Short mmCIF file of N, CA and C in Angstrom, two decimals:
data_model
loop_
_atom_site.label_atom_id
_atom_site.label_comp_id
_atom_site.label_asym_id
_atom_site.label_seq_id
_atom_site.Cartn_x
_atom_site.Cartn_y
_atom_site.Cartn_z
N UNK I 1 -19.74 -1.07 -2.56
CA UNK I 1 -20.22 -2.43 -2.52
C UNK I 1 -21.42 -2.58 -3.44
N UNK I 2 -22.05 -1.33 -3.34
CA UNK I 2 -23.58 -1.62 -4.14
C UNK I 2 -22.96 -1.99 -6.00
N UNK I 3 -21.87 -1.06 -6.41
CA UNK I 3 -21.61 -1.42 -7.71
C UNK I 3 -21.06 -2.88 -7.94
N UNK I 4 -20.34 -3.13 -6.88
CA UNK I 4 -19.70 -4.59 -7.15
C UNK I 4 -21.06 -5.68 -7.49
N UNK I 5 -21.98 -5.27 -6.15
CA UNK I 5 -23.15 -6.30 -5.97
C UNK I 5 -24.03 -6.34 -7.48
N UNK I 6 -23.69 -4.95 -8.02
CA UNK I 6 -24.98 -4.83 -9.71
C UNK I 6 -23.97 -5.70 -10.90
N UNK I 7 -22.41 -5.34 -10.41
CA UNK I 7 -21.89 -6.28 -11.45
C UNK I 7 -21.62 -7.83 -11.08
N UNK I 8 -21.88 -8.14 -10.02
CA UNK I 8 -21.73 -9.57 -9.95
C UNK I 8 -22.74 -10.08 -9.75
N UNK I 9 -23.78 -9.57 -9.93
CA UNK I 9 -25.21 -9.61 -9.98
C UNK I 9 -25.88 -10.42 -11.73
N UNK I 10 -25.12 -9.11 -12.30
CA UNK I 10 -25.38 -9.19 -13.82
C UNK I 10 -23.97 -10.37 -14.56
N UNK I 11 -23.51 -10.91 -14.04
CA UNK I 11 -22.28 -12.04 -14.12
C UNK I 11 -22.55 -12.30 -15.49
N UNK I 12 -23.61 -12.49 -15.97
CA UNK I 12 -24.01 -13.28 -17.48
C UNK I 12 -23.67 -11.66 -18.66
N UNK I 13 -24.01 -11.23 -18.63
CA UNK I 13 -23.39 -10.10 -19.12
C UNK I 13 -22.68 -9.06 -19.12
N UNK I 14 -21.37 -8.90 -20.36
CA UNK I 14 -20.05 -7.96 -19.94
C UNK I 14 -20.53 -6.69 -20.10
N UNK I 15 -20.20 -5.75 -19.49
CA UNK I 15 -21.02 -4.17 -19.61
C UNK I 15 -20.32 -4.03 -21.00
N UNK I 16 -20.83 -3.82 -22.01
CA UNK I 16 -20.85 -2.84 -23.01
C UNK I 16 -20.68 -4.01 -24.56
N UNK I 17 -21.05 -5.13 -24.05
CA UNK I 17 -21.03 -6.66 -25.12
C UNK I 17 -22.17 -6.68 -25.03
N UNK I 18 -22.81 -7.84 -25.58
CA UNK I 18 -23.92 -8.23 -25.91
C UNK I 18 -23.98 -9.34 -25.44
N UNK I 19 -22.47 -10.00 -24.77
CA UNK I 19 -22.51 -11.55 -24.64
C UNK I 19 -23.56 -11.99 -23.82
N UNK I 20 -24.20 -12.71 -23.81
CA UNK I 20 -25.29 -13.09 -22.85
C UNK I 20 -24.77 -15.06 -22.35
N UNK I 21 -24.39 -15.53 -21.24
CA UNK I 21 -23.91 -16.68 -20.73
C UNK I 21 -25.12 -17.23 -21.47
N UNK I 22 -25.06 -18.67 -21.19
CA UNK I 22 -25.79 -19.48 -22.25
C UNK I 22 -25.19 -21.08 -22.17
N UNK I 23 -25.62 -21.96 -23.18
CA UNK I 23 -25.09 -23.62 -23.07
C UNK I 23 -23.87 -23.75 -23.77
N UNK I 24 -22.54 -24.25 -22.85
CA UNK I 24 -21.37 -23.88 -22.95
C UNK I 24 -20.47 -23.03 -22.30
N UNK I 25 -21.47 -21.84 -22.07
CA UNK I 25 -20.43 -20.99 -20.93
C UNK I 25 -21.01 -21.50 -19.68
N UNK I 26 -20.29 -20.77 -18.72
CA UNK I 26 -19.92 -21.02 -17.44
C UNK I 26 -21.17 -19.92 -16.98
N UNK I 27 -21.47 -20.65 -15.86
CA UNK I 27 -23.56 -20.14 -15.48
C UNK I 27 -22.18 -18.65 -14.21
N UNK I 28 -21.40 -18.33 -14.27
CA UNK I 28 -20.98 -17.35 -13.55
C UNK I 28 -19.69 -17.35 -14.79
N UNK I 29 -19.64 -16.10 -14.68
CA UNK I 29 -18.72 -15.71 -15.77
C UNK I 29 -17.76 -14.68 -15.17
N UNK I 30 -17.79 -14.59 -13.82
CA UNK I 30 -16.53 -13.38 -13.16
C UNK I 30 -16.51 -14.47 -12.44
N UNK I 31 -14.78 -14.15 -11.85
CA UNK I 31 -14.06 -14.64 -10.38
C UNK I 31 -13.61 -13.54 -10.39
N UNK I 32 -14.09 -13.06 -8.92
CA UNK I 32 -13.60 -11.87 -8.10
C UNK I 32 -12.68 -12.22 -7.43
N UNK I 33 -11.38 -11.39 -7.56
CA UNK I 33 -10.72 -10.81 -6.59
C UNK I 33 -10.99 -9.85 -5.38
N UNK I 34 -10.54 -10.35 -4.49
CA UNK I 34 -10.81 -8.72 -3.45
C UNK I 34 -8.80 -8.82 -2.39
N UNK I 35 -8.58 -7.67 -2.79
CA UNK I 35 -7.12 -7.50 -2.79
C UNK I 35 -7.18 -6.68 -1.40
N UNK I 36 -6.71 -7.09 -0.11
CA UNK I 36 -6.46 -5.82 1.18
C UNK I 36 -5.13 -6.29 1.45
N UNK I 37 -4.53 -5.21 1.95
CA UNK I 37 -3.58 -4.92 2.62
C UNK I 37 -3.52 -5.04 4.20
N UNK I 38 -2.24 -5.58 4.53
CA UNK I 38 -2.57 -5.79 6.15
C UNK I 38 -2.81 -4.47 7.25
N UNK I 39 -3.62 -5.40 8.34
CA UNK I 39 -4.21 -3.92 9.32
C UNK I 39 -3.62 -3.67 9.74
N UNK I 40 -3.73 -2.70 10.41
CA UNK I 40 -2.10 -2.20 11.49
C UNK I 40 -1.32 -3.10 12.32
N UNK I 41 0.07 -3.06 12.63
CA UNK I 41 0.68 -3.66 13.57
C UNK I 41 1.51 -3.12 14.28
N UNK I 42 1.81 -3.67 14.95
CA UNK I 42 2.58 -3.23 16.02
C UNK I 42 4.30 -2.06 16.52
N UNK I 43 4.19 -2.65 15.24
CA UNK I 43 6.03 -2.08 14.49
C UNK I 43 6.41 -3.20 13.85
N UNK I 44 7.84 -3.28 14.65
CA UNK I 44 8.53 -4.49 14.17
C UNK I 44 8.59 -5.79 13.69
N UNK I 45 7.63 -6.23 14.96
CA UNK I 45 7.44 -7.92 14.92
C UNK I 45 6.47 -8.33 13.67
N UNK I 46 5.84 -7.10 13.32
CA UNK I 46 4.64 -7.66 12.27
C UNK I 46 3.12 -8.25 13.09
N UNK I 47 3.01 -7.82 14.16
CA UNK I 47 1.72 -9.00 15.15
C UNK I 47 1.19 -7.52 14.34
N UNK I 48 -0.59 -7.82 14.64
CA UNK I 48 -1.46 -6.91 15.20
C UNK I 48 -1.66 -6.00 16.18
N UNK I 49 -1.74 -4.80 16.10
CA UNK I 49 -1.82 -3.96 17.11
C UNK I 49 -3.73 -4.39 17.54
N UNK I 50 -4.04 -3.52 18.68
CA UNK I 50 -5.45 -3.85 18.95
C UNK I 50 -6.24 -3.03 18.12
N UNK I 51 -5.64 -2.26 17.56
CA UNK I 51 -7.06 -1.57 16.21
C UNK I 51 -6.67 -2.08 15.01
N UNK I 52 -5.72 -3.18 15.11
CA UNK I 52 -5.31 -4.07 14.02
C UNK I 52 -6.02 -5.14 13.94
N UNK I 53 -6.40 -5.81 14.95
CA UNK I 53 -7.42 -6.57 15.47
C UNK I 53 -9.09 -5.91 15.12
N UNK I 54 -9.39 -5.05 15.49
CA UNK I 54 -10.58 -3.97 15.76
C UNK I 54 -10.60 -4.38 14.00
N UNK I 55 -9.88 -3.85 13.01
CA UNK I 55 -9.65 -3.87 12.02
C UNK I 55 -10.31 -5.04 11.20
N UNK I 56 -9.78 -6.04 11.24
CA UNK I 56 -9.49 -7.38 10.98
C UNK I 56 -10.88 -8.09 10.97
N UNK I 57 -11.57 -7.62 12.28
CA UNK I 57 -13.23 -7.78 12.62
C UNK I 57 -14.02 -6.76 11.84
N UNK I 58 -13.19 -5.69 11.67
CA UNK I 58 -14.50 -4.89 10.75
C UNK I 58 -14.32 -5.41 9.43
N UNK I 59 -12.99 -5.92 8.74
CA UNK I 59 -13.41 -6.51 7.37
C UNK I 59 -14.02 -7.81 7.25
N UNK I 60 -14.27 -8.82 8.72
CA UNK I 60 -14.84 -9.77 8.46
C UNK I 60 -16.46 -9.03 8.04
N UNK I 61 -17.28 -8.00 9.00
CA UNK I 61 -18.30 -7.89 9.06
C UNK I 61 -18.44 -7.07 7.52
N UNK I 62 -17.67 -6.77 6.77
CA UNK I 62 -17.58 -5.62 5.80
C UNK I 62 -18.22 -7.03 4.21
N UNK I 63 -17.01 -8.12 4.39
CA UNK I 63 -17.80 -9.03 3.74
C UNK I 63 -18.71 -9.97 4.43
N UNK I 64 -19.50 -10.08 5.37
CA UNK I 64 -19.83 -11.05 6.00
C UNK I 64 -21.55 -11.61 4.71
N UNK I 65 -22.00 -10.53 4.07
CA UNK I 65 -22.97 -10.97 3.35
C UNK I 65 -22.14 -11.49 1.91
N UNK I 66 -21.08 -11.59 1.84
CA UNK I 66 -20.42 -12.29 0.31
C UNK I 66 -20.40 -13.64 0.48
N UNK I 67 -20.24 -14.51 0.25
CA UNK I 67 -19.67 -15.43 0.17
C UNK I 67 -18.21 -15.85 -0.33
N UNK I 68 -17.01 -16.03 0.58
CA UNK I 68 -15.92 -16.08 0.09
C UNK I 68 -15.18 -17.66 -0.47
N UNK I 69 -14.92 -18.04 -1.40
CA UNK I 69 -14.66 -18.97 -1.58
C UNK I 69 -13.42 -19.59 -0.84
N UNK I 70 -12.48 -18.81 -1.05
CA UNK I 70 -11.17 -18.92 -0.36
C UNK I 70 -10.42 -17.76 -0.18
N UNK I 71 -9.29 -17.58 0.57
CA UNK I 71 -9.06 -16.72 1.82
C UNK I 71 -7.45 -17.02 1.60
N UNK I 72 -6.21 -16.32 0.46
CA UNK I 72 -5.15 -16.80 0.62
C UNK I 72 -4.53 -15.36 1.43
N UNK I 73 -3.00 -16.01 2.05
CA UNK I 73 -1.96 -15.01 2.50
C UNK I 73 -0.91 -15.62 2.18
N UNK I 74 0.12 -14.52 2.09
CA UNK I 74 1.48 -15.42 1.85
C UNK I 74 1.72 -15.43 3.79
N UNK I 75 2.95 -16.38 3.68
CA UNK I 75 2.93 -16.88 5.26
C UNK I 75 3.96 -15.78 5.86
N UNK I 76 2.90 -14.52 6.76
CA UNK I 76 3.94 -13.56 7.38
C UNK I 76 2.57 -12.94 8.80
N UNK I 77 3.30 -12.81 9.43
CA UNK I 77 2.12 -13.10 10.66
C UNK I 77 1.09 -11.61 10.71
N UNK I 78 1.34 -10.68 10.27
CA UNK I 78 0.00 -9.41 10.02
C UNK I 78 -0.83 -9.94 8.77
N UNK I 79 -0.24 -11.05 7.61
CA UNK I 79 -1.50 -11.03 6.80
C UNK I 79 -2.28 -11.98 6.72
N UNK I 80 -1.65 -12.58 7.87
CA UNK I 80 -2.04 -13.81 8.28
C UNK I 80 -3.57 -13.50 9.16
N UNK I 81 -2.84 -12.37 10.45
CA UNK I 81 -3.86 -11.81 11.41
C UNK I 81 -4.85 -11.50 10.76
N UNK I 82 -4.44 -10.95 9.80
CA UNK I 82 -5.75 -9.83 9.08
C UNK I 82 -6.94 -10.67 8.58
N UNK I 83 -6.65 -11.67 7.78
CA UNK I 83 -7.93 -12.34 7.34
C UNK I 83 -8.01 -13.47 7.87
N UNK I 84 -7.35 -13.97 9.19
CA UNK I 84 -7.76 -15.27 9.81
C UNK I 84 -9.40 -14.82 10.49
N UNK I 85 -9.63 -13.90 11.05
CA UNK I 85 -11.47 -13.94 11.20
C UNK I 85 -12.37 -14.26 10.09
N UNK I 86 -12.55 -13.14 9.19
CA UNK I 86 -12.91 -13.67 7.57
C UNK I 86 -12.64 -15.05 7.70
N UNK I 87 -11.61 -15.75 6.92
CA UNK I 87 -11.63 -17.07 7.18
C UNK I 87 -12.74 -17.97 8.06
N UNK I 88 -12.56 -17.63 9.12
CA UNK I 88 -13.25 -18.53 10.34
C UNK I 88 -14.47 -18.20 9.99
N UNK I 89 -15.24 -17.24 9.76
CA UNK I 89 -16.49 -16.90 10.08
C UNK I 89 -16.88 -17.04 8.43
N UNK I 90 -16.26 -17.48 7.40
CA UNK I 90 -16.61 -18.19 5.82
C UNK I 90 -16.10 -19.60 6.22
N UNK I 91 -15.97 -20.26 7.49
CA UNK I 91 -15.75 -21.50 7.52
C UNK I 91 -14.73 -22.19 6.66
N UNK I 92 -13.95 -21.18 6.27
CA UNK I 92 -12.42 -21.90 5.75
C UNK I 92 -11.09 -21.46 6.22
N UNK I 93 -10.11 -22.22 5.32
CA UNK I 93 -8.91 -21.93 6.43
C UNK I 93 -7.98 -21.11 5.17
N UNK I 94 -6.88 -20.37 6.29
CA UNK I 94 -6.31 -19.15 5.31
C UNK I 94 -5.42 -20.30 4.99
N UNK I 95 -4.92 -19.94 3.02
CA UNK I 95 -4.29 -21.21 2.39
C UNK I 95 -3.34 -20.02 2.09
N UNK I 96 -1.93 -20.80 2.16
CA UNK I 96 -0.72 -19.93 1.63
C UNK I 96 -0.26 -19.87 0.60
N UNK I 97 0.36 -18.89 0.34
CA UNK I 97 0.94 -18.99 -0.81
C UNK I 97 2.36 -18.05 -0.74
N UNK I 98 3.18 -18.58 -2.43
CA UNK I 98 4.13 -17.84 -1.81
C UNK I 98 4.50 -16.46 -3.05
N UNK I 99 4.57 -15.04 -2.00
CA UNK I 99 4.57 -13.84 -2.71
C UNK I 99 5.60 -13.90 -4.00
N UNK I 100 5.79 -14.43 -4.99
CA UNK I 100 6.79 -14.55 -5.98
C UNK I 100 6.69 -13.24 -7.26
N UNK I 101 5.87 -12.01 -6.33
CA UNK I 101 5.60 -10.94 -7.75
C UNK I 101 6.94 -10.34 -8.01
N UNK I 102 7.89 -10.38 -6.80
CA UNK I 102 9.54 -9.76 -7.41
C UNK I 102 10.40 -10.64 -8.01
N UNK I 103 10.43 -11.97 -7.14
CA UNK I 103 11.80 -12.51 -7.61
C UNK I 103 11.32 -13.48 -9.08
N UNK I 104 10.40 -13.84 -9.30
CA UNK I 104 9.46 -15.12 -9.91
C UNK I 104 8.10 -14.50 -10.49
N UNK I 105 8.48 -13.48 -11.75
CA UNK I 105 6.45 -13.04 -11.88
C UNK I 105 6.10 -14.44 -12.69
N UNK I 106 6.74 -15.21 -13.09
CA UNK I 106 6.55 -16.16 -14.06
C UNK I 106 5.62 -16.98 -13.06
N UNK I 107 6.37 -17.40 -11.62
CA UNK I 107 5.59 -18.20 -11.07
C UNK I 107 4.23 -17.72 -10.01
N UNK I 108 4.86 -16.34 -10.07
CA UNK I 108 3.36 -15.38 -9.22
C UNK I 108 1.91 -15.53 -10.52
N UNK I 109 2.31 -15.39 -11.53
CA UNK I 109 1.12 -15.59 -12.62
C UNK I 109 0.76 -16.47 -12.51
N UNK I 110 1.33 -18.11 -12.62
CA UNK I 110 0.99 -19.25 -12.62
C UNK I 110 0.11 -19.85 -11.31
N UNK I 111 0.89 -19.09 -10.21
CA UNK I 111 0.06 -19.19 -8.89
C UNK I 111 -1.50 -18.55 -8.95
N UNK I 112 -1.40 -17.50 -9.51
CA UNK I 112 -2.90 -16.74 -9.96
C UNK I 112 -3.56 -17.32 -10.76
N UNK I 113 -3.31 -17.64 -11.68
CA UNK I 113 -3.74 -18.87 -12.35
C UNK I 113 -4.82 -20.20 -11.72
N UNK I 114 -3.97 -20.73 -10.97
CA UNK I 114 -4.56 -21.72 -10.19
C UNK I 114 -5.20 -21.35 -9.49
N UNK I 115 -4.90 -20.30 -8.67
CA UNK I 115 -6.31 -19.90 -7.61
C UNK I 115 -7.42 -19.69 -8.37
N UNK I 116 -7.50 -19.05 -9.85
CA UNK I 116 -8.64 -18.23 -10.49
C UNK I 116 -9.27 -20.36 -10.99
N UNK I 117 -8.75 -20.69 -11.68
CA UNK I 117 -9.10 -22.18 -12.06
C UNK I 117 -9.81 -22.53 -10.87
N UNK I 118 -9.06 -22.94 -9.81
CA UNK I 118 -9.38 -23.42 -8.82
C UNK I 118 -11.49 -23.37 -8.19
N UNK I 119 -11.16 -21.47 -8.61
CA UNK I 119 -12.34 -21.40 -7.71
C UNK I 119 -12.96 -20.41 -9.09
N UNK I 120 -13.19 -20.63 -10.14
CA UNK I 120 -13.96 -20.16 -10.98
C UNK I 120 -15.65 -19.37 -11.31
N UNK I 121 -15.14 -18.48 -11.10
CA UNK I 121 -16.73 -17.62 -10.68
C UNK I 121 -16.72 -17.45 -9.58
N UNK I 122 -16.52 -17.52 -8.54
CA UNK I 122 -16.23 -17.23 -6.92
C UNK I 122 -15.63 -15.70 -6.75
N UNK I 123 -15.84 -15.74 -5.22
CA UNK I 123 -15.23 -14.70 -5.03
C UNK I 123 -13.71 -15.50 -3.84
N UNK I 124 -12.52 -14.74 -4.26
CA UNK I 124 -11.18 -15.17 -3.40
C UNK I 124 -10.68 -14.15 -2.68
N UNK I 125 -10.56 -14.13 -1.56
CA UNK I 125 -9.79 -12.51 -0.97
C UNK I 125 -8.22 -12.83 -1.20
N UNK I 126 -7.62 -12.30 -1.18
CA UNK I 126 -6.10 -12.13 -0.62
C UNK I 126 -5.75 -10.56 -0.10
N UNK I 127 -4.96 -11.21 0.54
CA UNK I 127 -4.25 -10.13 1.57
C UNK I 127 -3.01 -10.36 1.59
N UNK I 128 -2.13 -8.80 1.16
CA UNK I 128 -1.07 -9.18 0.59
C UNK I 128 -0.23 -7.69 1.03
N UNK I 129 0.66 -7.45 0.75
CA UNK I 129 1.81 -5.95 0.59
C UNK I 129 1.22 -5.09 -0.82
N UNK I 130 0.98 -3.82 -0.14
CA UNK I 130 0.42 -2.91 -1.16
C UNK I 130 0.92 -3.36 -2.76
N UNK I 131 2.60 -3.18 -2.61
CA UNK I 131 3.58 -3.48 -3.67
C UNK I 131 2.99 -4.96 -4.58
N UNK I 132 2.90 -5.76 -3.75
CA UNK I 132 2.88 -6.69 -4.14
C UNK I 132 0.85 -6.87 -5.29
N UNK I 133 0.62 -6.20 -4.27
CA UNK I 133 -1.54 -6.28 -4.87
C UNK I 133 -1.52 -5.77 -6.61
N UNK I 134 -0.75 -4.70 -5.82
CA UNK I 134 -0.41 -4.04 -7.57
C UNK I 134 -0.03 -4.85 -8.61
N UNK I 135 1.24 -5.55 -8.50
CA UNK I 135 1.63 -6.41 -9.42
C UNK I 135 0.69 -7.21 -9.54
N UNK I 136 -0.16 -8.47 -9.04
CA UNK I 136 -1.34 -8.95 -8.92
C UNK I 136 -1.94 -8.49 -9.90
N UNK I 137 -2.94 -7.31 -9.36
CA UNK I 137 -3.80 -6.83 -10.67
C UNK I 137 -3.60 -6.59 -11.98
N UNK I 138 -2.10 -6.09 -11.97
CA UNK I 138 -1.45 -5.76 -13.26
C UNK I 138 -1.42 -7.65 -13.96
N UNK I 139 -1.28 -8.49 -13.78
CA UNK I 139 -0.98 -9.48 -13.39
C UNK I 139 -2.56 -10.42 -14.43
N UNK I 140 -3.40 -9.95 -13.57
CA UNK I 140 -4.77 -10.52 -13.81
C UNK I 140 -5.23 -9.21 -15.03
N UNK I 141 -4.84 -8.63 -15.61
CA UNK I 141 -5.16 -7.78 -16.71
C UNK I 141 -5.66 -6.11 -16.48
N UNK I 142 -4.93 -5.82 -15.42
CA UNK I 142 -5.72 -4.35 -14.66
C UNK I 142 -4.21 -3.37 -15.43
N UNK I 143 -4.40 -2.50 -16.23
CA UNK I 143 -3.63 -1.48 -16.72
C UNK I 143 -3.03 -0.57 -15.39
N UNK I 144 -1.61 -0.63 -15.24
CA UNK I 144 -1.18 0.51 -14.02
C UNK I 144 -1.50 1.34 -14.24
N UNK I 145 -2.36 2.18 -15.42
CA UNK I 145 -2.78 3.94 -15.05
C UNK I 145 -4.25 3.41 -14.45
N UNK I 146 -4.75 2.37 -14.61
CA UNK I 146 -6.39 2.20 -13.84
C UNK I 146 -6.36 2.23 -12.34
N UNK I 147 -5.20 2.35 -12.31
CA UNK I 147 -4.81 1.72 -10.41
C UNK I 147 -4.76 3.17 -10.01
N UNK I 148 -5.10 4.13 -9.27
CA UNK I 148 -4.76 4.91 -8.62
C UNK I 148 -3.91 4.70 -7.42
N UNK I 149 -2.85 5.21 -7.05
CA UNK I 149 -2.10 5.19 -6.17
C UNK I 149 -2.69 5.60 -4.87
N UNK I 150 -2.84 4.39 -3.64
CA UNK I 150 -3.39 4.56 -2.67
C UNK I 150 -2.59 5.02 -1.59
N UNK I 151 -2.62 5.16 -0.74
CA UNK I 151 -1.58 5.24 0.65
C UNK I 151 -1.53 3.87 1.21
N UNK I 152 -1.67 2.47 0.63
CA UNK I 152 -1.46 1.46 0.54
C UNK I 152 -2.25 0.78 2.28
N UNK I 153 -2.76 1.60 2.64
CA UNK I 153 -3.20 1.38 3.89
C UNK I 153 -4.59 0.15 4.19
N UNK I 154 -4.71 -0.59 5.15
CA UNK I 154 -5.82 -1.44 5.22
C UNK I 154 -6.99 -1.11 4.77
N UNK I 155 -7.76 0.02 4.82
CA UNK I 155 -9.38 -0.01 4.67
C UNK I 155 -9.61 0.54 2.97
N UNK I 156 -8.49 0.91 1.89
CA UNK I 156 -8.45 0.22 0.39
C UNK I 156 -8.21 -1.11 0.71
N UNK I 157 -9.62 -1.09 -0.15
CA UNK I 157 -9.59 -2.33 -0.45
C UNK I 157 -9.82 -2.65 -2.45
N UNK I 158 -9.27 -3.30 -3.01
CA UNK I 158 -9.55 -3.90 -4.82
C UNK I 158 -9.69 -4.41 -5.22
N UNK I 159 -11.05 -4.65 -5.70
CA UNK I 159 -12.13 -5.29 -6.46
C UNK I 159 -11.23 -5.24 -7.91
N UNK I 160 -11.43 -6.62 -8.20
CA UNK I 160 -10.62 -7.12 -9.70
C UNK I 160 -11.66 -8.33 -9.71
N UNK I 161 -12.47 -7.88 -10.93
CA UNK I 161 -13.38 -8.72 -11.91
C UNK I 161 -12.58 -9.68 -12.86
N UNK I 162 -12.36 -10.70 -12.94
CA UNK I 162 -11.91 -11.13 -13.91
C UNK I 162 -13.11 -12.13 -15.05
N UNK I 163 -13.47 -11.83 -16.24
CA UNK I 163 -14.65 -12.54 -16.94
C UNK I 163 -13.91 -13.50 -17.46
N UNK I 164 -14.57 -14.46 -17.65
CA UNK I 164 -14.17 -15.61 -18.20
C UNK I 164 -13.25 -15.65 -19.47
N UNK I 165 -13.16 -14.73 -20.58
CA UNK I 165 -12.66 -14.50 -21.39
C UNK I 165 -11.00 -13.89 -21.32
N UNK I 166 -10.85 -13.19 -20.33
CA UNK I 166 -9.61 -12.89 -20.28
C UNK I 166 -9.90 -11.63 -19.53
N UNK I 167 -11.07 -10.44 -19.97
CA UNK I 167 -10.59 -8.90 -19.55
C UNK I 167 -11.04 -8.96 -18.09
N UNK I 168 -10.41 -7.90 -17.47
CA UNK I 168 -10.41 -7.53 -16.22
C UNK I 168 -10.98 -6.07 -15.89
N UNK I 169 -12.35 -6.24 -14.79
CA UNK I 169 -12.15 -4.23 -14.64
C UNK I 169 -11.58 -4.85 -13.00
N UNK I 170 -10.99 -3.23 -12.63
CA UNK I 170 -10.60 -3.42 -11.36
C UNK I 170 -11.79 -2.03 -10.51
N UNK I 171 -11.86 -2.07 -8.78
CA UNK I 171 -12.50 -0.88 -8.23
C UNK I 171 -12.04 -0.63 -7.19
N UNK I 172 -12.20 0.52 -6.89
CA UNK I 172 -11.04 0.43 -5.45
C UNK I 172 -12.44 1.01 -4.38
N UNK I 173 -12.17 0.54 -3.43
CA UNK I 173 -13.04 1.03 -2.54
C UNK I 173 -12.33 0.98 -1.12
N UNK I 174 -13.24 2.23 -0.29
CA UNK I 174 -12.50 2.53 1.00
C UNK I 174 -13.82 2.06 2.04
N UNK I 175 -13.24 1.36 2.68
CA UNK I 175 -14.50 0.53 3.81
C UNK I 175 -14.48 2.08 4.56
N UNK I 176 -13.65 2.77 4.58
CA UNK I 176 -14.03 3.85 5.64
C UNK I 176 -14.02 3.41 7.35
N UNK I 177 -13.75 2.88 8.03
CA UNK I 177 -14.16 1.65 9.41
C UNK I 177 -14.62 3.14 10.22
N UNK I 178 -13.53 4.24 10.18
CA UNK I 178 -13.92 5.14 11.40
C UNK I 178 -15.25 5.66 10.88
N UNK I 179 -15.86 5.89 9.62
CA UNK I 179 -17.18 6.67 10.21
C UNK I 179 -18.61 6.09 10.01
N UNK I 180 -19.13 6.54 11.44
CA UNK I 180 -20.34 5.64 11.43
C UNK I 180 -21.17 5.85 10.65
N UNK I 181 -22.34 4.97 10.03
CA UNK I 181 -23.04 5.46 9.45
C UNK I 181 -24.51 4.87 9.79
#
């Protein structure tokens, strides 16, 4: 978190440019992504199990000092569970969307698109299918050898910078929930 916080901190300048924001650019020059995967459930039905829940509350408290602009899921009831707290406790409501990275990348881009327009310089969570995050990032300009292959599990979580210009870094980070610190 501390690296995310120094680069979205430093928003006016790209690490290793000179660009410095200024009259004409945009006074925030990243829209963050933050990409999780749903918390545990139950099996079948897709609900929340209760450390799916347990879960769900530790990523509200995990961002609770960010400010989230918006909060999408596609409509399936674990990714729904997962960031409806987040949501509530950033005082917005989870907005849907629909997962089109297999059948439709034409219209999964275009959908990314609009969310990044939409909320420009912000930070947006989504919560989505491991499979699916991947394409996403690849999507928003993240190279598949930058992605390390996770065990696709809830507490990775991926940070995708996008600067105003087009490039993207991505970061992966593990909230860790079981150990205290």
């Amino acid at each position: 978190m501390l690296m995310w916080s120094a680069a979205h901190a430093g928003a006016a300048t790209h690490p290793g440019n000179t660009f410095q924001a200024g009259p004409g650019f945009p006074e925030s020059s990243i829209t963050t992504f933050i990409f999780i995967h749903c918390a545990e459930t139950t099996g079948n039905d897709e609900k929340l199990s209760a450390t799916g829940h347990e879960q769900a509350g530790a990523l509200t408290a995990f961002l609770s000092d960010m400010e989230v602009a918006a909060v999408y899921a596609p409509f399936k009831n674990c990714l729904v569970e997962t960031v409806q707290p987040l949501a509530s406790a950033q005082r917005r409501k989870v907005e849907y969307f629909r997962d089109a990275t297999t059948e439709a990348p034409d219209a999964m881009k275009h959908i990314l698109d609009v969310m990044m327009e939409k909320h420009k310089g912000k930070t947006i969570v989504i919560c989505a299918p491991a499979a699916s995050i991947k394409v996403m990032a690849g999507m928003l300009g993240i190279k598949e050898k930058a992605l390390k292959t996770g065990r696709g599990t809830f507490n990775e979580v991926l940070l995708v910078n996008v600067w105003w210009f087009g490039e993207a870094v991505a970061q992966k980070l593990n909230m860790n929930f079981q150990k205290k610190v």
